[in-house]
Amino acid sequence: MDLLPFFEWLDTSILADIAKAYGGVFVVVQTFHLLALSLLGGTVLVGDLRLLGVVMKDVPSQVVIQNTQKWFSVALVILILSGLFQAAAVAMKLYYNEMFWAKMTGLAAGIVFVYAIRRPLLLRFDHDTINPWALRLIAVSSMTIWFTVAASGRWIGFS
Amino acid sequence: MSKNVLEKAAFVFATVVIVSAVWFWSLQIESVLDLLEMAYG
């Protein structure tokens, strides 16, 4: 599927006009993007490190996952919306940037992983009944995915 | 989906993610090292 028409549309959209013309608006949106990234990273770290038994050992892991999932979703929505706005400013540059596609691949993999596997397994079933190695692998792969998404996003600036 | 199916999916997905991430980041580090070698010898 060729996404070039979408990026060409984004490059000439009103979002791109605003992002290019008003640096102050761009910076404010970028601030929310980074705050949401911090929130997402925080929820991922707290949940996954609890699954690994590193932090908050006195709180059941199921409680930690239940409380962090809602904020994870909030952060993800803010990240996608603010990211779309920022991408509009440099849409064609991003289309030809390999690291941008690495980030998008990681993001897609992360969303599928969270909503199709991690969330159903960890919210529906008692963690004591889940294979401990499955819990450990979920935690490690979750941190790996979201680290890759964040770091490859930063790497776009260097590539 | 049943717990067993989700557990198996988690095993497969996690393995693919970890192997892919190790491969991906090793390529990035290799390219940075090549760049540093070109710059400083």
Short mmCIF file of N, CA and C in Angstrom, two decimals, chain A residues 7-156:
data_model
loop_
_atom_site.label_atom_id
_atom_site.label_comp_id
_atom_site.label_asym_id
_atom_site.label_seq_id
_atom_site.Cartn_x
_atom_site.Cartn_y
_atom_site.Cartn_z
N PHE A 7 0.63 11.39 2.40
CA PHE A 7 1.67 12.34 2.85
C PHE A 7 1.63 13.62 2.01
N GLU A 8 1.32 13.48 0.71
CA GLU A 8 1.19 14.67 -0.15
C GLU A 8 0.01 15.52 0.30
N TRP A 9 -1.07 14.83 0.67
CA TRP A 9 -2.25 15.55 1.17
C TRP A 9 -1.90 16.26 2.49
N LEU A 10 -1.21 15.50 3.39
CA LEU A 10 -0.85 16.06 4.70
C LEU A 10 0.05 17.28 4.54
N ASP A 11 0.96 17.21 3.56
CA ASP A 11 1.92 18.30 3.34
C ASP A 11 1.24 19.60 2.91
N THR A 12 0.06 19.48 2.29
CA THR A 12 -0.64 20.69 1.82
C THR A 12 -1.90 20.96 2.65
N SER A 13 -2.08 20.23 3.74
CA SER A 13 -3.29 20.38 4.55
C SER A 13 -3.21 21.64 5.43
N ILE A 14 -4.33 21.97 6.05
CA ILE A 14 -4.36 23.14 6.95
C ILE A 14 -3.48 22.90 8.18
N LEU A 15 -3.34 21.63 8.56
CA LEU A 15 -2.45 21.29 9.69
C LEU A 15 -1.02 21.72 9.37
N ALA A 16 -0.59 21.43 8.14
CA ALA A 16 0.77 21.80 7.72
C ALA A 16 0.92 23.32 7.67
N ASP A 17 -0.11 24.00 7.18
CA ASP A 17 -0.06 25.47 7.11
C ASP A 17 0.14 26.06 8.52
N ILE A 18 -0.66 25.54 9.48
CA ILE A 18 -0.57 26.06 10.86
C ILE A 18 0.80 25.72 11.46
N ALA A 19 1.23 24.47 11.27
CA ALA A 19 2.49 24.01 11.86
C ALA A 19 3.68 24.81 11.31
N LYS A 20 3.60 25.15 10.01
CA LYS A 20 4.72 25.87 9.39
C LYS A 20 4.67 27.37 9.70
N ALA A 21 3.47 27.91 9.81
CA ALA A 21 3.34 29.36 9.97
C ALA A 21 3.46 29.83 11.42
N TYR A 22 3.03 29.00 12.33
CA TYR A 22 3.01 29.42 13.75
C TYR A 22 3.95 28.53 14.58
N GLY A 23 5.17 29.01 14.73
CA GLY A 23 6.17 28.25 15.49
C GLY A 23 5.75 28.03 16.93
N GLY A 24 5.04 29.01 17.50
CA GLY A 24 4.60 28.89 18.89
C GLY A 24 3.62 27.74 19.08
N VAL A 25 2.70 27.60 18.13
CA VAL A 25 1.72 26.51 18.20
C VAL A 25 2.45 25.17 18.09
N PHE A 26 3.41 25.12 17.17
CA PHE A 26 4.17 23.87 16.98
C PHE A 26 4.88 23.46 18.27
N VAL A 27 5.49 24.45 18.93
CA VAL A 27 6.24 24.16 20.16
C VAL A 27 5.30 23.68 21.28
N VAL A 28 4.12 24.32 21.39
CA VAL A 28 3.16 23.90 22.42
C VAL A 28 2.71 22.46 22.17
N VAL A 29 2.40 22.16 20.90
CA VAL A 29 1.98 20.79 20.56
C VAL A 29 3.11 19.81 20.84
N GLN A 30 4.34 20.22 20.51
CA GLN A 30 5.50 19.36 20.78
C GLN A 30 5.65 19.11 22.28
N THR A 31 5.36 20.14 23.09
CA THR A 31 5.43 19.98 24.55
C THR A 31 4.46 18.90 25.02
N PHE A 32 3.21 18.97 24.49
CA PHE A 32 2.22 17.96 24.86
C PHE A 32 2.64 16.57 24.37
N HIS A 33 3.29 16.52 23.20
CA HIS A 33 3.78 15.25 22.66
C HIS A 33 4.80 14.64 23.63
N LEU A 34 5.71 15.47 24.11
CA LEU A 34 6.76 14.97 25.02
C LEU A 34 6.18 14.61 26.39
N LEU A 35 5.20 15.41 26.86
CA LEU A 35 4.56 15.08 28.15
C LEU A 35 3.83 13.73 28.04
N ALA A 36 3.13 13.55 26.91
CA ALA A 36 2.41 12.28 26.69
C ALA A 36 3.39 11.12 26.59
N LEU A 37 4.55 11.39 25.97
CA LEU A 37 5.57 10.34 25.86
C LEU A 37 6.08 9.95 27.25
N SER A 38 6.23 10.96 28.11
CA SER A 38 6.66 10.69 29.49
C SER A 38 5.61 9.86 30.23
N LEU A 39 4.33 10.24 30.04
CA LEU A 39 3.24 9.51 30.68
C LEU A 39 3.20 8.07 30.20
N LEU A 40 3.31 7.90 28.87
CA LEU A 40 3.28 6.54 28.31
C LEU A 40 4.46 5.73 28.83
N GLY A 41 5.64 6.35 28.80
CA GLY A 41 6.84 5.65 29.30
C GLY A 41 6.70 5.28 30.77
N GLY A 42 6.12 6.19 31.54
CA GLY A 42 5.92 5.93 32.97
C GLY A 42 4.98 4.76 33.21
N THR A 43 3.86 4.75 32.48
CA THR A 43 2.89 3.65 32.69
C THR A 43 3.48 2.32 32.26
N VAL A 44 4.24 2.35 31.14
CA VAL A 44 4.87 1.12 30.66
C VAL A 44 5.90 0.61 31.67
N LEU A 45 6.75 1.53 32.16
CA LEU A 45 7.80 1.11 33.09
C LEU A 45 7.22 0.58 34.40
N VAL A 46 6.24 1.32 34.95
CA VAL A 46 5.66 0.88 36.23
C VAL A 46 5.01 -0.50 36.08
N GLY A 47 4.20 -0.65 35.03
CA GLY A 47 3.49 -1.92 34.81
C GLY A 47 4.45 -3.07 34.54
N ASP A 48 5.42 -2.83 33.65
CA ASP A 48 6.32 -3.93 33.26
C ASP A 48 7.32 -4.28 34.36
N LEU A 49 7.83 -3.25 35.05
CA LEU A 49 8.76 -3.56 36.15
C LEU A 49 8.04 -4.26 37.30
N ARG A 50 6.75 -3.96 37.47
CA ARG A 50 5.97 -4.70 38.48
C ARG A 50 5.78 -6.16 38.06
N LEU A 51 5.53 -6.37 36.76
CA LEU A 51 5.40 -7.75 36.27
C LEU A 51 6.70 -8.53 36.49
N LEU A 52 7.83 -7.82 36.40
CA LEU A 52 9.13 -8.48 36.60
C LEU A 52 9.48 -8.59 38.09
N GLY A 53 8.64 -7.99 38.95
CA GLY A 53 8.87 -8.07 40.39
C GLY A 53 9.98 -7.15 40.87
N VAL A 54 10.21 -6.04 40.14
CA VAL A 54 11.29 -5.12 40.51
C VAL A 54 10.77 -3.99 41.40
N VAL A 55 9.59 -3.47 41.09
CA VAL A 55 9.06 -2.33 41.87
C VAL A 55 7.68 -2.67 42.43
N MET A 56 7.26 -1.91 43.44
CA MET A 56 5.92 -1.99 44.03
C MET A 56 5.49 -3.43 44.35
N LYS A 57 6.40 -4.15 44.98
CA LYS A 57 6.12 -5.57 45.25
C LYS A 57 4.95 -5.76 46.22
N ASP A 58 4.64 -4.70 47.00
CA ASP A 58 3.56 -4.83 47.99
C ASP A 58 2.17 -4.61 47.36
N VAL A 59 2.13 -4.23 46.07
CA VAL A 59 0.85 -4.04 45.38
C VAL A 59 0.69 -5.17 44.36
N PRO A 60 -0.49 -5.83 44.31
CA PRO A 60 -0.69 -6.90 43.32
C PRO A 60 -0.49 -6.36 41.90
N SER A 61 0.19 -7.16 41.06
CA SER A 61 0.49 -6.69 39.69
C SER A 61 -0.78 -6.39 38.91
N GLN A 62 -1.85 -7.14 39.19
CA GLN A 62 -3.11 -6.90 38.48
C GLN A 62 -3.65 -5.48 38.76
N VAL A 63 -3.50 -5.04 39.99
CA VAL A 63 -3.96 -3.70 40.36
C VAL A 63 -3.13 -2.63 39.63
N VAL A 64 -1.82 -2.86 39.58
CA VAL A 64 -0.93 -1.90 38.89
C VAL A 64 -1.29 -1.82 37.41
N ILE A 65 -1.50 -2.97 36.78
CA ILE A 65 -1.84 -2.99 35.34
C ILE A 65 -3.19 -2.30 35.11
N GLN A 66 -4.18 -2.60 35.97
CA GLN A 66 -5.50 -1.97 35.82
C GLN A 66 -5.39 -0.45 35.90
N ASN A 67 -4.59 0.04 36.84
CA ASN A 67 -4.49 1.48 37.04
C ASN A 67 -3.66 2.19 35.97
N THR A 68 -2.71 1.48 35.37
CA THR A 68 -1.86 2.13 34.37
C THR A 68 -2.45 2.07 32.96
N GLN A 69 -3.31 1.06 32.68
CA GLN A 69 -3.83 0.89 31.32
C GLN A 69 -4.62 2.11 30.83
N LYS A 70 -5.44 2.68 31.73
CA LYS A 70 -6.27 3.82 31.33
C LYS A 70 -5.37 4.99 30.92
N TRP A 71 -4.34 5.27 31.73
CA TRP A 71 -3.43 6.39 31.42
C TRP A 71 -2.58 6.12 30.22
N PHE A 72 -2.28 4.83 29.99
CA PHE A 72 -1.54 4.46 28.78
C PHE A 72 -2.36 4.86 27.55
N SER A 73 -3.66 4.53 27.56
CA SER A 73 -4.52 4.84 26.41
C SER A 73 -4.64 6.35 26.20
N VAL A 74 -4.77 7.09 27.31
CA VAL A 74 -4.85 8.56 27.21
C VAL A 74 -3.57 9.10 26.56
N ALA A 75 -2.42 8.63 27.04
CA ALA A 75 -1.13 9.09 26.50
C ALA A 75 -1.00 8.74 25.02
N LEU A 76 -1.44 7.54 24.66
CA LEU A 76 -1.31 7.09 23.27
C LEU A 76 -2.13 7.98 22.33
N VAL A 77 -3.36 8.32 22.74
CA VAL A 77 -4.21 9.19 21.90
C VAL A 77 -3.56 10.56 21.72
N ILE A 78 -3.06 11.14 22.83
CA ILE A 78 -2.39 12.46 22.75
C ILE A 78 -1.15 12.36 21.85
N LEU A 79 -0.40 11.29 22.00
CA LEU A 79 0.82 11.11 21.18
C LEU A 79 0.49 11.05 19.69
N ILE A 80 -0.54 10.28 19.35
CA ILE A 80 -0.88 10.12 17.93
C ILE A 80 -1.39 11.44 17.34
N LEU A 81 -2.26 12.13 18.07
CA LEU A 81 -2.81 13.39 17.57
C LEU A 81 -1.73 14.47 17.43
N SER A 82 -0.91 14.61 18.49
CA SER A 82 0.15 15.64 18.44
C SER A 82 1.24 15.24 17.44
N GLY A 83 1.47 13.95 17.30
CA GLY A 83 2.46 13.48 16.33
C GLY A 83 2.02 13.74 14.90
N LEU A 84 0.74 13.57 14.65
CA LEU A 84 0.19 13.85 13.31
C LEU A 84 0.37 15.32 12.95
N PHE A 85 0.12 16.19 13.94
CA PHE A 85 0.28 17.63 13.71
C PHE A 85 1.74 17.96 13.39
N GLN A 86 2.67 17.39 14.18
CA GLN A 86 4.09 17.67 13.95
C GLN A 86 4.55 17.09 12.61
N ALA A 87 4.04 15.92 12.27
CA ALA A 87 4.43 15.29 11.01
C ALA A 87 3.98 16.12 9.82
N ALA A 88 2.85 16.83 9.98
CA ALA A 88 2.32 17.63 8.88
C ALA A 88 3.33 18.70 8.43
N ALA A 89 4.14 19.19 9.37
CA ALA A 89 5.10 20.26 9.06
C ALA A 89 6.21 19.77 8.15
N VAL A 90 6.54 18.49 8.24
CA VAL A 90 7.66 17.93 7.45
C VAL A 90 7.24 16.61 6.80
N ALA A 91 6.02 16.59 6.29
CA ALA A 91 5.43 15.33 5.82
C ALA A 91 6.27 14.64 4.74
N MET A 92 6.70 15.39 3.73
CA MET A 92 7.43 14.75 2.63
C MET A 92 8.83 14.30 3.06
N LYS A 93 9.42 15.08 3.97
CA LYS A 93 10.74 14.69 4.49
C LYS A 93 10.62 13.37 5.26
N LEU A 94 9.55 13.25 6.06
CA LEU A 94 9.36 12.03 6.84
C LEU A 94 9.07 10.83 5.94
N TYR A 95 8.33 11.06 4.87
CA TYR A 95 7.97 9.95 3.98
C TYR A 95 9.22 9.24 3.47
N TYR A 96 10.29 10.01 3.22
CA TYR A 96 11.51 9.42 2.66
C TYR A 96 12.55 9.12 3.74
N ASN A 97 12.15 9.18 5.02
CA ASN A 97 13.07 8.91 6.12
C ASN A 97 12.86 7.48 6.65
N GLU A 98 13.91 6.66 6.55
CA GLU A 98 13.79 5.25 6.97
C GLU A 98 13.48 5.11 8.45
N MET A 99 14.08 5.99 9.27
CA MET A 99 13.88 5.88 10.71
C MET A 99 12.43 6.19 11.11
N PHE A 100 11.79 7.07 10.35
CA PHE A 100 10.38 7.36 10.60
C PHE A 100 9.54 6.10 10.41
N TRP A 101 9.86 5.33 9.37
CA TRP A 101 9.10 4.10 9.12
C TRP A 101 9.42 3.03 10.16
N ALA A 102 10.66 3.06 10.68
CA ALA A 102 11.00 2.14 11.78
C ALA A 102 10.14 2.48 12.99
N LYS A 103 10.00 3.79 13.25
CA LYS A 103 9.17 4.21 14.38
C LYS A 103 7.71 3.81 14.18
N MET A 104 7.19 4.02 12.97
CA MET A 104 5.80 3.68 12.69
C MET A 104 5.56 2.17 12.79
N THR A 105 6.56 1.39 12.35
CA THR A 105 6.45 -0.07 12.47
C THR A 105 6.40 -0.47 13.94
N GLY A 106 7.27 0.14 14.73
CA GLY A 106 7.28 -0.13 16.18
C GLY A 106 5.97 0.28 16.83
N LEU A 107 5.47 1.43 16.41
CA LEU A 107 4.20 1.92 16.98
C LEU A 107 3.04 0.97 16.65
N ALA A 108 2.98 0.54 15.39
CA ALA A 108 1.91 -0.39 14.99
C ALA A 108 2.04 -1.71 15.75
N ALA A 109 3.28 -2.19 15.86
CA ALA A 109 3.50 -3.45 16.60
C ALA A 109 3.11 -3.28 18.06
N GLY A 110 3.45 -2.12 18.63
CA GLY A 110 3.13 -1.86 20.03
C GLY A 110 1.63 -1.81 20.28
N ILE A 111 0.90 -1.16 19.38
CA ILE A 111 -0.56 -1.04 19.54
C ILE A 111 -1.21 -2.42 19.44
N VAL A 112 -0.79 -3.20 18.44
CA VAL A 112 -1.34 -4.57 18.29
C VAL A 112 -1.01 -5.39 19.54
N PHE A 113 0.23 -5.30 19.99
CA PHE A 113 0.67 -6.08 21.15
C PHE A 113 -0.14 -5.72 22.40
N VAL A 114 -0.31 -4.43 22.64
CA VAL A 114 -1.01 -3.99 23.86
C VAL A 114 -2.48 -4.38 23.83
N TYR A 115 -3.17 -4.07 22.71
CA TYR A 115 -4.62 -4.24 22.71
C TYR A 115 -5.08 -5.64 22.29
N ALA A 116 -4.20 -6.41 21.64
CA ALA A 116 -4.61 -7.77 21.22
C ALA A 116 -4.08 -8.85 22.15
N ILE A 117 -2.96 -8.58 22.83
CA ILE A 117 -2.35 -9.63 23.66
C ILE A 117 -2.19 -9.20 25.13
N ARG A 118 -1.42 -8.13 25.35
CA ARG A 118 -1.06 -7.76 26.73
C ARG A 118 -2.29 -7.44 27.57
N ARG A 119 -3.11 -6.53 27.05
CA ARG A 119 -4.27 -6.08 27.82
C ARG A 119 -5.29 -7.20 28.07
N PRO A 120 -5.71 -7.95 27.01
CA PRO A 120 -6.67 -9.05 27.29
C PRO A 120 -6.14 -10.08 28.28
N LEU A 121 -4.86 -10.43 28.14
CA LEU A 121 -4.30 -11.46 29.02
C LEU A 121 -4.16 -10.96 30.46
N LEU A 122 -3.66 -9.74 30.62
CA LEU A 122 -3.36 -9.25 31.96
C LEU A 122 -4.58 -8.71 32.71
N LEU A 123 -5.61 -8.29 31.98
CA LEU A 123 -6.79 -7.75 32.66
C LEU A 123 -7.88 -8.79 32.90
N ARG A 124 -7.91 -9.83 32.04
CA ARG A 124 -9.00 -10.82 32.18
C ARG A 124 -8.65 -11.95 33.13
N PHE A 125 -7.37 -12.25 33.27
CA PHE A 125 -6.99 -13.44 34.04
C PHE A 125 -6.14 -13.08 35.26
N ASP A 126 -6.34 -13.88 36.30
CA ASP A 126 -5.55 -13.70 37.52
C ASP A 126 -4.07 -13.96 37.19
N HIS A 127 -3.20 -13.04 37.58
CA HIS A 127 -1.79 -13.17 37.22
C HIS A 127 -1.13 -14.41 37.82
N ASP A 128 -1.68 -14.88 38.95
CA ASP A 128 -1.12 -16.10 39.57
C ASP A 128 -1.33 -17.34 38.71
N THR A 129 -2.34 -17.26 37.81
CA THR A 129 -2.64 -18.43 36.97
C THR A 129 -1.92 -18.36 35.61
N ILE A 130 -1.27 -17.23 35.33
CA ILE A 130 -0.58 -17.06 34.04
C ILE A 130 0.84 -17.59 34.16
N ASN A 131 1.32 -18.24 33.10
CA ASN A 131 2.69 -18.74 33.06
C ASN A 131 3.66 -17.60 33.40
N PRO A 132 4.50 -17.76 34.44
CA PRO A 132 5.42 -16.67 34.83
C PRO A 132 6.34 -16.22 33.71
N TRP A 133 6.74 -17.17 32.85
CA TRP A 133 7.62 -16.79 31.73
C TRP A 133 6.88 -15.94 30.71
N ALA A 134 5.57 -16.18 30.56
CA ALA A 134 4.77 -15.34 29.67
C ALA A 134 4.73 -13.91 30.21
N LEU A 135 4.56 -13.78 31.54
CA LEU A 135 4.55 -12.45 32.16
C LEU A 135 5.88 -11.74 31.97
N ARG A 136 6.97 -12.47 32.18
CA ARG A 136 8.31 -11.87 32.03
C ARG A 136 8.56 -11.43 30.58
N LEU A 137 8.20 -12.32 29.64
CA LEU A 137 8.41 -11.98 28.23
C LEU A 137 7.55 -10.80 27.79
N ILE A 138 6.32 -10.75 28.30
CA ILE A 138 5.44 -9.61 27.98
C ILE A 138 6.08 -8.32 28.48
N ALA A 139 6.62 -8.35 29.69
CA ALA A 139 7.22 -7.14 30.27
C ALA A 139 8.44 -6.70 29.47
N VAL A 140 9.33 -7.65 29.17
CA VAL A 140 10.57 -7.29 28.45
C VAL A 140 10.25 -6.81 27.03
N SER A 141 9.36 -7.52 26.34
CA SER A 141 9.06 -7.11 24.95
C SER A 141 8.31 -5.79 24.92
N SER A 142 7.45 -5.55 25.93
CA SER A 142 6.72 -4.27 25.99
C SER A 142 7.71 -3.11 26.16
N MET A 143 8.65 -3.25 27.09
CA MET A 143 9.64 -2.18 27.28
C MET A 143 10.51 -2.01 26.04
N THR A 144 10.83 -3.14 25.38
CA THR A 144 11.65 -3.08 24.16
C THR A 144 10.93 -2.31 23.05
N ILE A 145 9.65 -2.63 22.85
CA ILE A 145 8.88 -1.97 21.78
C ILE A 145 8.81 -0.47 22.02
N TRP A 146 8.42 -0.07 23.24
CA TRP A 146 8.20 1.36 23.47
C TRP A 146 9.50 2.14 23.56
N PHE A 147 10.58 1.46 23.97
CA PHE A 147 11.90 2.11 23.90
C PHE A 147 12.26 2.36 22.44
N THR A 148 12.01 1.35 21.61
CA THR A 148 12.34 1.48 20.18
C THR A 148 11.53 2.59 19.53
N VAL A 149 10.24 2.68 19.87
CA VAL A 149 9.39 3.74 19.31
C VAL A 149 9.93 5.12 19.71
N ALA A 150 10.24 5.29 21.00
CA ALA A 150 10.72 6.60 21.47
C ALA A 150 12.11 6.93 20.92
N ALA A 151 13.01 5.96 20.98
CA ALA A 151 14.39 6.22 20.55
C ALA A 151 14.48 6.42 19.04
N SER A 152 13.73 5.65 18.26
CA SER A 152 13.78 5.84 16.80
C SER A 152 13.14 7.17 16.42
N GLY A 153 12.17 7.63 17.23
CA GLY A 153 11.61 8.96 17.00
C GLY A 153 12.66 10.03 17.18
N ARG A 154 13.48 9.89 18.22
CA ARG A 154 14.56 10.85 18.45
C ARG A 154 15.61 10.74 17.35
N TRP A 155 15.83 9.50 16.89
CA TRP A 155 16.85 9.21 15.89
C TRP A 155 16.51 9.86 14.54
N ILE A 156 15.22 10.14 14.30
CA ILE A 156 14.80 10.77 13.04
C ILE A 156 15.58 12.07 12.84
#
